[in-house]
mmCIF file of C-alpha atoms and ligand atoms in Angstrom:
data_model
loop_
_atom_site.group_PDB
_atom_site.id
_atom_site.type_symbol
_atom_site.label_atom_id
_atom_site.label_comp_id
_atom_site.label_asym_id
_atom_site.label_seq_id
_atom_site.Cartn_x
_atom_site.Cartn_y
_atom_site.Cartn_z
ATOM 1 C CA MET A 765 213.443 43.561 127.457
ATOM 2 C CA ASN A 766 212.074 46.967 126.359
ATOM 3 C CA ASP A 767 208.361 48.146 126.986
ATOM 4 C CA ILE A 768 205.962 47.320 123.703
ATOM 5 C CA ILE A 769 204.168 50.524 122.249
ATOM 6 C CA ILE A 770 201.737 49.320 119.444
ATOM 7 C CA ILE A 771 200.789 51.981 117.284
ATOM 8 C CA THR A 772 197.641 50.967 115.365
ATOM 9 C CA GLY A 773 197.425 53.015 112.176
ATOM 10 C CA GLY A 774 201.554 53.319 112.989
ATOM 11 C CA ALA A 775 202.008 53.587 109.384
ATOM 12 C CA GLY A 776 199.793 56.699 108.886
ATOM 13 C CA PHE A 777 200.282 60.341 108.116
ATOM 14 C CA ILE A 778 200.655 60.958 111.843
ATOM 15 C CA GLY A 779 201.871 57.412 112.843
ATOM 16 C CA CYS A 780 205.163 58.072 111.036
ATOM 17 C CA ALA A 781 205.423 61.229 112.202
ATOM 18 C CA VAL A 782 204.848 59.783 116.427
ATOM 19 C CA SER A 783 207.095 57.158 115.965
ATOM 20 C CA GLU A 784 210.419 59.171 114.399
ATOM 21 C CA LYS A 785 210.008 60.923 118.067
ATOM 22 C CA LEU A 786 210.125 58.260 120.001
ATOM 23 C CA ILE A 787 213.232 56.543 118.688
ATOM 24 C CA GLY A 788 215.946 56.097 121.566
ATOM 25 C CA GLN A 789 213.691 56.245 124.092
ATOM 26 C CA GLY A 790 214.126 53.089 125.290
ATOM 27 C CA TYR A 791 210.668 51.315 123.480
ATOM 28 C CA ARG A 792 209.818 48.713 120.864
ATOM 29 C CA ILE A 793 207.513 49.909 118.812
ATOM 30 C CA ILE A 794 205.029 48.097 116.693
ATOM 31 C CA ALA A 795 203.299 49.461 113.648
ATOM 32 C CA VAL A 796 200.001 47.697 113.305
ATOM 33 C CA ASP A 797 198.612 48.566 110.041
ATOM 34 C CA ASN A 798 196.788 47.355 106.935
ATOM 35 C CA LEU A 799 198.103 50.102 104.529
ATOM 36 C CA HIS A 800 194.719 50.428 103.478
ATOM 37 C CA PRO A 801 194.793 50.657 99.699
ATOM 38 C CA GLN A 802 193.177 54.383 99.496
ATOM 39 C CA ILE A 803 196.022 55.829 101.684
ATOM 40 C CA HIS A 804 198.996 53.472 100.657
ATOM 41 C CA PRO A 805 198.204 52.742 97.318
ATOM 42 C CA MET A 806 201.763 50.512 96.416
ATOM 43 C CA GLN A 807 200.595 48.200 99.567
ATOM 44 C CA LYS A 808 204.442 48.637 101.029
ATOM 45 C CA ARG A 809 205.637 49.843 103.893
ATOM 46 C CA PRO A 810 206.230 53.718 103.869
ATOM 47 C CA ASP A 811 210.094 55.320 103.564
ATOM 48 C CA ALA A 812 208.629 57.947 106.329
ATOM 49 C CA LEU A 813 208.531 55.124 109.205
ATOM 50 C CA HIS A 814 211.735 54.601 110.557
ATOM 51 C CA PRO A 815 213.493 51.753 110.031
ATOM 52 C CA ASP A 816 213.640 50.942 113.666
ATOM 53 C CA VAL A 817 209.694 50.421 113.680
ATOM 54 C CA GLU A 818 208.331 46.727 113.272
ATOM 55 C CA LEU A 819 205.605 46.826 111.270
ATOM 56 C CA VAL A 820 202.949 44.053 111.200
ATOM 57 C CA VAL A 821 200.385 44.677 108.173
ATOM 58 C CA ALA A 822 197.127 43.568 109.971
ATOM 59 C CA ASP A 823 193.531 44.879 110.155
ATOM 60 C CA VAL A 824 192.595 46.288 113.593
ATOM 61 C CA CYS A 825 188.894 44.370 112.721
ATOM 62 C CA ASP A 826 190.697 41.213 112.399
ATOM 63 C CA ALA A 827 190.288 39.284 115.903
ATOM 64 C CA ASP A 828 192.110 36.520 114.925
ATOM 65 C CA PHE A 829 195.062 38.364 114.252
ATOM 66 C CA TRP A 830 194.939 40.078 117.712
ATOM 67 C CA ASP A 831 195.053 36.234 119.031
ATOM 68 C CA GLY A 832 198.111 35.658 117.551
ATOM 69 C CA PHE A 833 199.505 39.397 118.036
ATOM 70 C CA LEU A 834 198.902 38.786 121.545
ATOM 71 C CA VAL A 835 200.677 35.909 122.116
ATOM 72 C CA ASP A 836 204.131 37.464 122.231
ATOM 73 C CA ASN A 837 203.529 41.048 122.178
ATOM 74 C CA HIS A 838 202.048 42.190 125.501
ATOM 75 C CA PRO A 839 201.819 46.304 125.131
ATOM 76 C CA HIS A 840 202.991 48.963 127.709
ATOM 77 C CA THR A 841 201.220 51.582 126.028
ATOM 78 C CA VAL A 842 198.893 51.570 122.574
ATOM 79 C CA VAL A 843 198.603 54.512 120.866
ATOM 80 C CA HIS A 844 195.859 54.192 118.892
ATOM 81 C CA LEU A 845 195.223 56.124 115.661
ATOM 82 C CA ALA A 846 193.928 53.331 113.016
ATOM 83 C CA ALA A 847 190.639 55.176 111.469
ATOM 84 C CA GLU A 848 189.107 55.542 108.672
ATOM 85 C CA THR A 849 189.078 58.854 108.299
ATOM 86 C CA GLY A 850 187.169 60.687 105.591
ATOM 87 C CA THR A 851 183.593 62.706 106.302
ATOM 88 C CA SER A 852 182.113 63.577 103.552
ATOM 89 C CA GLN A 853 183.175 60.148 102.431
ATOM 90 C CA SER A 854 181.549 58.389 105.500
ATOM 91 C CA LEU A 855 178.123 59.645 104.023
ATOM 92 C CA THR A 856 177.904 57.006 101.829
ATOM 93 C CA GLU A 857 180.553 54.378 103.547
ATOM 94 C CA SER A 858 179.026 54.867 107.153
ATOM 95 C CA ASN A 859 179.619 51.114 107.386
ATOM 96 C CA ARG A 860 183.109 50.805 106.517
ATOM 97 C CA HIS A 861 183.835 53.954 109.417
ATOM 98 C CA ALA A 862 181.855 52.432 112.128
ATOM 99 C CA MET A 863 183.351 48.824 111.770
ATOM 100 C CA VAL A 864 187.163 50.175 111.998
ATOM 101 C CA ASN A 865 186.744 52.997 114.348
ATOM 102 C CA VAL A 866 183.857 51.654 116.546
ATOM 103 C CA VAL A 867 184.298 47.435 115.957
ATOM 104 C CA GLY A 868 188.106 47.884 115.637
ATOM 105 C CA THR A 869 188.595 49.252 118.668
ATOM 106 C CA THR A 870 186.069 46.936 120.360
ATOM 107 C CA GLN A 871 188.039 44.190 118.637
ATOM 108 C CA MET A 872 191.231 45.114 120.146
ATOM 109 C CA LEU A 873 190.010 45.747 123.419
ATOM 110 C CA ASP A 874 188.504 42.561 124.102
ATOM 111 C CA ALA A 875 191.279 40.746 122.666
ATOM 112 C CA PHE A 876 193.328 42.913 125.490
ATOM 113 C CA THR A 877 191.003 41.233 128.110
ATOM 114 C CA ARG A 878 191.243 37.951 126.441
ATOM 115 C CA HIS A 879 194.915 37.695 126.681
ATOM 116 C CA ASP A 880 195.051 39.109 130.055
ATOM 117 C CA ALA A 881 197.175 41.984 127.779
ATOM 118 C CA LYS A 882 195.780 45.227 129.160
ATOM 119 C CA PRO A 883 198.553 47.844 128.728
ATOM 120 C CA GLN A 884 199.298 50.239 131.340
ATOM 121 C CA ALA A 885 198.084 53.715 128.915
ATOM 122 C CA ILE A 886 196.164 54.427 125.679
ATOM 123 C CA VAL A 887 196.332 57.419 123.816
ATOM 124 C CA LEU A 888 193.358 57.804 121.311
ATOM 125 C CA SER A 889 193.617 59.830 118.494
ATOM 126 C CA SER A 890 190.114 61.957 118.502
ATOM 127 C CA SER A 891 189.182 64.815 116.416
ATOM 128 C CA ARG A 892 187.767 68.219 116.208
ATOM 129 C CA ALA A 893 184.670 66.062 114.556
ATOM 130 C CA VAL A 894 182.830 65.319 117.391
ATOM 131 C CA TYR A 895 181.832 68.844 118.345
ATOM 132 C CA GLY A 896 180.308 69.251 115.310
ATOM 133 C CA GLU A 897 179.054 72.620 114.509
ATOM 134 C CA GLY A 898 180.168 73.713 118.510
ATOM 135 C CA MET A 899 179.152 76.010 120.357
ATOM 136 C CA TRP A 900 177.668 79.552 118.944
ATOM 137 C CA ARG A 901 177.381 82.749 120.877
ATOM 138 C CA ALA A 902 174.656 85.435 120.070
ATOM 139 C CA GLN A 903 175.416 89.193 120.564
ATOM 140 C CA ASP A 904 173.239 89.002 123.458
ATOM 141 C CA GLY A 905 175.631 86.679 125.083
ATOM 142 C CA HIS A 906 173.295 83.495 124.313
ATOM 143 C CA ALA A 907 175.048 80.295 123.636
ATOM 144 C CA PHE A 908 173.757 77.470 121.872
ATOM 145 C CA TYR A 909 174.458 74.772 119.985
ATOM 146 C CA PRO A 910 173.668 75.053 115.984
ATOM 147 C CA ASP A 911 171.936 71.717 114.811
ATOM 148 C CA VAL A 912 173.473 69.935 111.721
ATOM 149 C CA ARG A 913 173.240 72.190 108.223
ATOM 150 C CA SER A 914 170.892 70.715 106.287
ATOM 151 C CA HIS A 915 171.159 69.855 102.378
ATOM 152 C CA GLN A 916 168.700 71.820 101.476
ATOM 153 C CA GLN A 917 169.954 74.658 103.645
ATOM 154 C CA LEU A 918 173.297 74.356 102.187
ATOM 155 C CA SER A 919 171.913 74.830 98.460
ATOM 156 C CA SER A 920 170.236 77.736 99.698
ATOM 157 C CA ALA A 921 173.486 78.884 100.708
ATOM 158 C CA GLU A 922 172.507 79.593 104.119
ATOM 159 C CA TRP A 923 176.263 78.582 105.449
ATOM 160 C CA ASP A 924 176.472 80.482 108.974
ATOM 161 C CA PHE A 925 174.277 80.752 112.170
ATOM 162 C CA SER A 926 171.800 83.146 113.611
ATOM 163 C CA TYR A 927 169.835 83.132 116.951
ATOM 164 C CA ASN A 928 166.570 84.658 117.091
ATOM 165 C CA GLY A 929 167.784 86.966 114.526
ATOM 166 C CA GLN A 930 171.173 88.194 115.732
ATOM 167 C CA LYS A 931 174.446 87.223 114.485
ATOM 168 C CA ALA A 932 176.387 84.811 115.958
ATOM 169 C CA VAL A 933 179.757 83.874 116.518
ATOM 170 C CA PRO A 934 181.375 80.498 117.197
ATOM 171 C CA LEU A 935 183.462 79.801 120.142
ATOM 172 C CA SER A 936 187.093 77.530 120.440
ATOM 173 C CA HIS A 937 186.880 74.254 121.152
ATOM 174 C CA ARG A 938 187.562 73.435 124.518
ATOM 175 C CA ALA A 939 186.749 69.792 126.114
ATOM 176 C CA GLY A 940 184.513 70.134 128.990
ATOM 177 C CA ASN A 941 183.302 73.725 128.316
ATOM 178 C CA VAL A 942 182.485 72.771 124.661
ATOM 179 C CA MET A 943 179.650 69.146 124.155
ATOM 180 C CA PRO A 944 180.146 67.128 121.209
ATOM 181 C CA ASN A 945 177.731 67.145 118.689
ATOM 182 C CA PRO A 946 179.107 65.554 115.950
ATOM 183 C CA SER A 947 177.379 66.784 112.183
ATOM 184 C CA SER A 948 179.186 63.946 109.981
ATOM 185 C CA ILE A 949 179.152 59.658 110.644
ATOM 186 C CA TYR A 950 182.787 59.846 110.729
ATOM 187 C CA GLY A 951 182.843 62.142 113.882
ATOM 188 C CA SER A 952 179.979 60.218 115.532
ATOM 189 C CA THR A 953 182.245 57.171 114.707
ATOM 190 C CA LYS A 954 185.132 59.288 116.582
ATOM 191 C CA LEU A 955 183.079 60.233 119.695
ATOM 192 C CA ALA A 956 181.692 56.462 120.133
ATOM 193 C CA GLN A 957 185.393 55.569 119.703
ATOM 194 C CA GLU A 958 186.336 58.505 122.794
ATOM 195 C CA HIS A 959 183.490 56.491 125.291
ATOM 196 C CA ILE A 960 184.142 53.061 124.306
ATOM 197 C CA ILE A 961 188.191 53.803 125.220
ATOM 198 C CA LYS A 962 187.064 55.604 128.417
ATOM 199 C CA SER A 963 184.639 53.255 130.024
ATOM 200 C CA TRP A 964 186.775 50.130 129.568
ATOM 201 C CA CYS A 965 189.917 52.599 130.479
ATOM 202 C CA ALA A 966 188.331 53.082 133.946
ATOM 203 C CA ALA A 967 186.692 50.038 134.301
ATOM 204 C CA MET A 968 190.234 48.330 133.746
ATOM 205 C CA GLN A 969 192.546 51.082 135.780
ATOM 206 C CA VAL A 970 193.966 51.894 132.081
ATOM 207 C CA SER A 971 195.642 55.532 131.725
ATOM 208 C CA ALA A 972 193.322 57.050 128.795
ATOM 209 C CA SER A 973 194.364 60.237 126.505
ATOM 210 C CA ILE A 974 191.878 61.269 124.451
ATOM 211 C CA LEU A 975 192.954 64.009 122.174
ATOM 212 C CA ARG A 976 191.115 65.518 119.786
ATOM 213 C CA PHE A 977 193.285 66.557 116.623
ATOM 214 C CA GLN A 978 192.041 69.819 114.427
ATOM 215 C CA ASN A 979 193.416 69.673 111.041
ATOM 216 C CA VAL A 980 196.215 68.140 110.577
ATOM 217 C CA TYR A 981 198.613 68.951 108.095
ATOM 218 C CA GLY A 982 202.598 68.703 107.054
ATOM 219 C CA PRO A 983 205.155 66.768 104.725
ATOM 220 C CA GLY A 984 203.996 63.385 105.252
ATOM 221 C CA GLN A 985 200.286 63.571 104.326
ATOM 222 C CA SER A 986 198.974 60.488 101.827
ATOM 223 C CA PRO A 987 198.910 62.829 98.457
ATOM 224 C CA PHE A 988 196.375 59.992 96.879
ATOM 225 C CA ASN A 989 193.646 59.900 99.373
ATOM 226 C CA PRO A 990 190.896 62.204 97.513
ATOM 227 C CA TYR A 991 189.349 62.746 101.146
ATOM 228 C CA THR A 992 191.713 64.374 103.140
ATOM 229 C CA GLY A 993 194.526 66.637 103.351
ATOM 230 C CA ILE A 994 192.830 70.404 101.399
ATOM 231 C CA ILE A 995 196.617 71.638 101.565
ATOM 232 C CA ASN A 996 197.876 69.252 99.266
ATOM 233 C CA LEU A 997 194.863 69.460 97.220
ATOM 234 C CA PHE A 998 195.115 73.029 97.050
ATOM 235 C CA HIS A 999 199.112 73.222 96.152
ATOM 236 C CA ARG A 1000 198.531 70.551 93.406
ATOM 237 C CA ALA A 1001 196.019 72.802 92.074
ATOM 238 C CA ALA A 1002 198.026 75.932 92.386
ATOM 239 C CA TYR A 1003 201.408 74.218 91.074
ATOM 240 C CA ALA A 1004 199.360 73.307 87.870
ATOM 241 C CA LYS A 1005 198.380 77.220 87.528
ATOM 242 C CA LEU A 1006 194.658 76.261 88.076
ATOM 243 C CA PRO A 1007 192.804 78.486 90.415
ATOM 244 C CA ILE A 1008 192.084 76.525 93.451
ATOM 245 C CA GLN A 1009 188.002 76.078 93.701
ATOM 246 C CA VAL A 1010 186.637 77.466 97.568
ATOM 247 C CA TYR A 1011 183.961 76.110 98.957
ATOM 248 C CA GLU A 1012 180.723 77.869 100.086
ATOM 249 C CA ASP A 1013 181.457 81.472 100.396
ATOM 250 C CA GLY A 1014 185.511 81.192 101.453
ATOM 251 C CA VAL A 1015 184.802 81.800 105.120
ATOM 252 C CA ILE A 1016 184.830 78.431 106.186
ATOM 253 C CA GLY A 1017 187.150 78.627 109.078
ATOM 254 C CA ARG A 1018 189.718 75.445 110.010
ATOM 255 C CA ASP A 1019 192.512 75.431 112.794
ATOM 256 C CA PHE A 1020 195.625 74.085 110.755
ATOM 257 C CA VAL A 1021 198.075 72.459 113.191
ATOM 258 C CA TYR A 1022 201.651 71.041 111.833
ATOM 259 C CA ILE A 1023 202.156 67.576 112.230
ATOM 260 C CA ASP A 1024 205.151 68.148 113.962
ATOM 261 C CA ASP A 1025 203.245 69.554 116.634
ATOM 262 C CA VAL A 1026 200.624 67.016 117.060
ATOM 263 C CA ALA A 1027 203.337 64.432 117.219
ATOM 264 C CA ASP A 1028 204.325 66.164 119.879
ATOM 265 C CA SER A 1029 200.798 65.770 121.629
ATOM 266 C CA VAL A 1030 200.886 62.381 121.591
ATOM 267 C CA VAL A 1031 204.483 61.534 122.347
ATOM 268 C CA ALA A 1032 203.817 63.903 125.654
ATOM 269 C CA SER A 1033 200.707 62.273 126.552
ATOM 270 C CA ILE A 1034 202.569 58.824 126.150
ATOM 271 C CA LEU A 1035 205.289 59.737 128.705
ATOM 272 C CA ASN A 1036 203.275 61.653 131.425
ATOM 273 C CA PRO A 1037 200.350 59.346 131.067
ATOM 274 C CA ALA A 1038 197.193 60.449 132.610
ATOM 275 C CA ASP A 1039 196.272 59.848 135.984
ATOM 276 C CA SER A 1040 193.604 58.210 134.729
ATOM 277 C CA LEU A 1041 191.612 60.050 132.114
ATOM 278 C CA ARG A 1042 192.262 63.678 129.869
ATOM 279 C CA LEU A 1043 190.515 64.542 127.217
ATOM 280 C CA LEU A 1044 192.095 67.838 125.143
ATOM 281 C CA ASP A 1045 191.709 69.838 121.975
ATOM 282 C CA VAL A 1046 194.713 69.869 120.172
ATOM 283 C CA GLY A 1047 195.053 72.459 117.298
ATOM 284 C CA SER A 1048 197.304 76.011 117.044
ATOM 285 C CA GLY A 1049 194.734 77.919 118.972
ATOM 286 C CA ASN A 1050 194.429 80.209 115.500
ATOM 287 C CA VAL A 1051 191.817 80.250 112.848
ATOM 288 C CA THR A 1052 192.363 80.673 109.043
ATOM 289 C CA THR A 1053 189.617 80.837 106.401
ATOM 290 C CA ILE A 1054 189.682 78.236 103.468
ATOM 291 C CA LEU A 1055 189.884 81.341 100.904
ATOM 292 C CA GLU A 1056 192.627 82.641 103.327
ATOM 293 C CA ALA A 1057 194.598 79.446 102.838
ATOM 294 C CA ALA A 1058 193.582 78.932 98.994
ATOM 295 C CA THR A 1059 194.668 82.740 98.401
ATOM 296 C CA LEU A 1060 198.161 82.264 100.547
ATOM 297 C CA ILE A 1061 198.579 79.075 97.996
ATOM 298 C CA ALA A 1062 198.013 80.299 95.287
ATOM 299 C CA ALA A 1063 200.792 83.028 95.625
ATOM 300 C CA LEU A 1064 203.358 80.295 96.492
ATOM 301 C CA HIS A 1065 203.080 79.514 93.151
ATOM 302 C CA GLY A 1066 202.410 82.109 91.026
ATOM 303 C CA ALA A 1067 198.780 80.540 90.376
ATOM 304 C CA PRO A 1068 195.541 82.718 89.365
ATOM 305 C CA GLU A 1069 193.770 83.959 92.742
ATOM 306 C CA PRO A 1070 191.207 81.204 93.895
ATOM 307 C CA VAL A 1071 187.614 81.008 92.646
ATOM 308 C CA ILE A 1072 184.801 81.188 95.428
ATOM 309 C CA CYS A 1073 182.336 78.350 93.522
ATOM 310 C CA GLY A 1074 179.701 78.034 96.166
ATOM 311 C CA LYS A 1075 179.821 74.308 96.490
ATOM 312 C CA PHE A 1076 179.445 72.473 99.526
ATOM 313 C CA ARG A 1077 179.898 69.297 101.284
ATOM 314 C CA ASP A 1078 176.714 67.642 103.628
ATOM 315 C CA GLY A 1079 178.372 67.478 106.833
ATOM 316 C CA ASP A 1080 181.253 69.439 106.383
ATOM 317 C CA ILE A 1081 181.078 72.054 109.756
ATOM 318 C CA ARG A 1082 181.717 76.180 108.918
ATOM 319 C CA TRP A 1083 184.338 76.307 111.969
ATOM 320 C CA ALA A 1084 186.814 74.923 114.073
ATOM 321 C CA VAL A 1085 189.494 75.848 115.831
ATOM 322 C CA ALA A 1086 190.832 74.673 119.448
ATOM 323 C CA ASP A 1087 191.708 76.609 122.788
ATOM 324 C CA ALA A 1088 195.443 76.146 122.864
ATOM 325 C CA ASP A 1089 195.405 76.731 126.347
ATOM 326 C CA PRO A 1090 194.683 73.351 128.170
ATOM 327 C CA LEU A 1091 197.211 71.411 126.036
ATOM 328 C CA ASP A 1092 199.888 73.619 127.457
ATOM 329 C CA GLU A 1093 198.736 73.577 130.281
ATOM 330 C CA GLU A 1094 198.525 70.123 131.042
ATOM 331 C CA LEU A 1095 201.279 69.001 128.982
ATOM 332 C CA GLY A 1096 203.662 71.911 127.929
ATOM 333 C CA VAL A 1097 203.259 71.648 124.325
ATOM 334 C CA ARG A 1098 201.871 74.621 121.730
ATOM 335 C CA ALA A 1099 202.465 74.467 118.570
ATOM 336 C CA LYS A 1100 205.404 75.988 117.271
ATOM 337 C CA VAL A 1101 204.796 76.429 113.511
ATOM 338 C CA ASP A 1102 202.796 79.191 111.930
ATOM 339 C CA PHE A 1103 200.377 78.482 109.002
ATOM 340 C CA ALA A 1104 200.562 81.186 107.447
ATOM 341 C CA SER A 1105 204.797 82.382 107.706
ATOM 342 C CA ASP A 1106 206.180 78.496 107.284
ATOM 343 C CA GLY A 1107 203.868 75.598 107.356
ATOM 344 C CA ALA A 1108 202.032 75.872 104.037
ATOM 345 C CA LYS A 1109 205.310 77.114 102.278
ATOM 346 C CA LEU A 1110 206.769 73.715 103.998
ATOM 347 C CA VAL A 1111 204.092 71.273 102.636
ATOM 348 C CA GLY A 1112 204.988 72.786 99.277
ATOM 349 C CA GLU A 1113 208.338 72.061 99.217
ATOM 350 C CA TRP A 1114 207.475 68.616 100.582
ATOM 351 C CA LEU A 1115 205.237 67.729 97.498
ATOM 352 C CA LEU A 1116 207.944 69.526 95.212
ATOM 353 C CA GLU A 1117 210.868 66.846 96.715
ATOM 354 C CA LYS A 1118 209.013 63.690 96.585
ATOM 355 C CA GLY A 1119 207.706 64.670 93.395
ATOM 356 C CA TYR A 1120 204.195 63.751 94.226
ATOM 357 C CA MET A 1121 203.111 67.726 92.600
ATOM 358 C CA GLU A 1122 202.542 65.735 88.996
HETATM 359 N N1 LIG B 1594 195.416 64.172 109.975
HETATM 360 C C1 LIG B 1594 193.756 64.898 110.395
HETATM 361 O O1 LIG B 1594 194.081 66.177 110.207
HETATM 362 C C2 LIG B 1594 193.433 64.235 111.703
HETATM 363 C C3 LIG B 1594 192.162 64.812 112.293
HETATM 364 C C4 LIG B 1594 191.646 65.003 113.885
HETATM 365 C C5 LIG B 1594 191.411 63.304 114.050
HETATM 366 N N2 LIG B 1594 192.565 62.405 113.029
HETATM 367 C C6 LIG B 1594 192.971 60.754 113.589
HETATM 368 O O2 LIG B 1594 194.356 60.722 113.512
HETATM 369 C C7 LIG B 1594 194.311 59.539 112.924
HETATM 370 C C8 LIG B 1594 195.716 58.921 112.612
HETATM 371 O O3 LIG B 1594 195.330 59.973 111.108
HETATM 372 P P1 LIG B 1594 196.100 60.294 109.620
HETATM 373 O O4 LIG B 1594 195.647 61.267 109.467
HETATM 374 O O5 LIG B 1594 197.600 59.689 110.367
HETATM 375 O O6 LIG B 1594 195.569 59.131 109.042
HETATM 376 P P2 LIG B 1594 195.913 58.328 107.597
HETATM 377 O O7 LIG B 1594 195.207 58.072 106.774
HETATM 378 O O8 LIG B 1594 197.440 58.829 107.539
HETATM 379 O O9 LIG B 1594 196.281 56.778 108.581
HETATM 380 C C9 LIG B 1594 195.703 56.023 109.175
HETATM 381 C C10 LIG B 1594 196.368 55.002 108.919
HETATM 382 O O10 LIG B 1594 195.396 53.581 109.425
HETATM 383 C C11 LIG B 1594 195.965 52.805 108.624
HETATM 384 N N3 LIG B 1594 194.174 52.178 109.094
HETATM 385 C C12 LIG B 1594 193.242 52.544 108.133
HETATM 386 N N4 LIG B 1594 192.461 51.059 108.279
HETATM 387 C C13 LIG B 1594 192.985 50.522 109.101
HETATM 388 C C14 LIG B 1594 192.569 48.923 109.788
HETATM 389 N N5 LIG B 1594 191.259 48.401 109.839
HETATM 390 N N6 LIG B 1594 193.517 48.138 110.527
HETATM 391 C C15 LIG B 1594 194.944 48.802 110.442
HETATM 392 N N7 LIG B 1594 195.036 49.655 110.080
HETATM 393 C C16 LIG B 1594 194.630 50.676 109.939
HETATM 394 C C17 LIG B 1594 195.817 52.862 107.164
HETATM 395 O O11 LIG B 1594 196.578 52.095 106.526
HETATM 396 C C18 LIG B 1594 197.177 54.333 107.740
HETATM 397 O O12 LIG B 1594 198.018 53.477 107.696
HETATM 398 C C19 LIG B 1594 193.003 58.670 113.032
HETATM 399 O O13 LIG B 1594 192.133 57.966 114.048
HETATM 400 C C20 LIG B 1594 192.424 59.975 112.394
HETATM 401 O O14 LIG B 1594 190.408 59.856 112.840
HETATM 402 C C21 LIG B 1594 193.112 63.196 112.009
#
């Protein structure tokens, strides 16, 4: 019988892209997904999920589900993607985020133990959110970890960080060099997930690959979820010929990494399991400001120039970009799709083709 790969959250954006790439490689692929209504309002199997993938509709927090399921299905590899993913939403729905991201993970691991069904490897989708504001460097070379930006600070339009009155610049995220310091509840739950997977896998002698994704975008991302997918939102506003509202002063920096490149990093982690633990950042290595992204997308649709509205979201971080070298060195994966020249346009074409611009 073929080895089983379980992909929790496998009906989601990244899950569908990962399983698509695994088809034909000799695995039996099972997606365990509760078809969360915020992502799947029709509550049906997404068209993007390859027909050869078995979909089991279930909640990862449900111990009874795991008990029934694991009787016949012992996984070779688990790709753990199921999560609540809203950074701003996690501030007001923190329990929901903690339940799925933390307790959902522990429920799954306990069930593997109960059924003597520990996999050989686990791949966890973590997030750049674990870094919070990350590490910055002042003009005199002093490196420091900024605190969470307070509501008061943001209300006074103090967007950036300084050190002893000196201007400072953010450093690229590189696991091991930059320590996690989450500034959102979502980020805290993702960091807890990392620690849980790390401890469990070390004790159980299970290979663990923890991948910290930057801002993943591309065709297939739910256009229905108002809390994630900024590129989709920008396209829809621009298509309606509305000026895109850009938050803060527009100089929020993000590393937009294309879905295919992210799926490649997950597949490479599955096919080349870590000896024990690997912790890698997954990004393009290039930064795009929110204003640059909005200006580019507005131009694609002939929409008016974006408007810098000065609004902000508590918990949002100022700047995030990955050091792309370690992923390449360890797994030979480097992002291929450039946001400005190709990626942004591909999303617009997909939204139009699927009728999601209305
Ligand atoms: N998309 C990004 O930019 C990004 C960035 C960093 C990290 N990540 C991480 O990648 C993973 C996948 O993200 P995505 O972009 O594919 O999100 P998504 O929302 O498209 O997919 C998540 C899937 O998980 C399912 N799900 C949610 N709660 C569940 C539960 N309790 N039980 C079973 N299934 C459940 C949803 O129905 C959905 O299909 C998440 O762990 C997320 O934290 C994503």
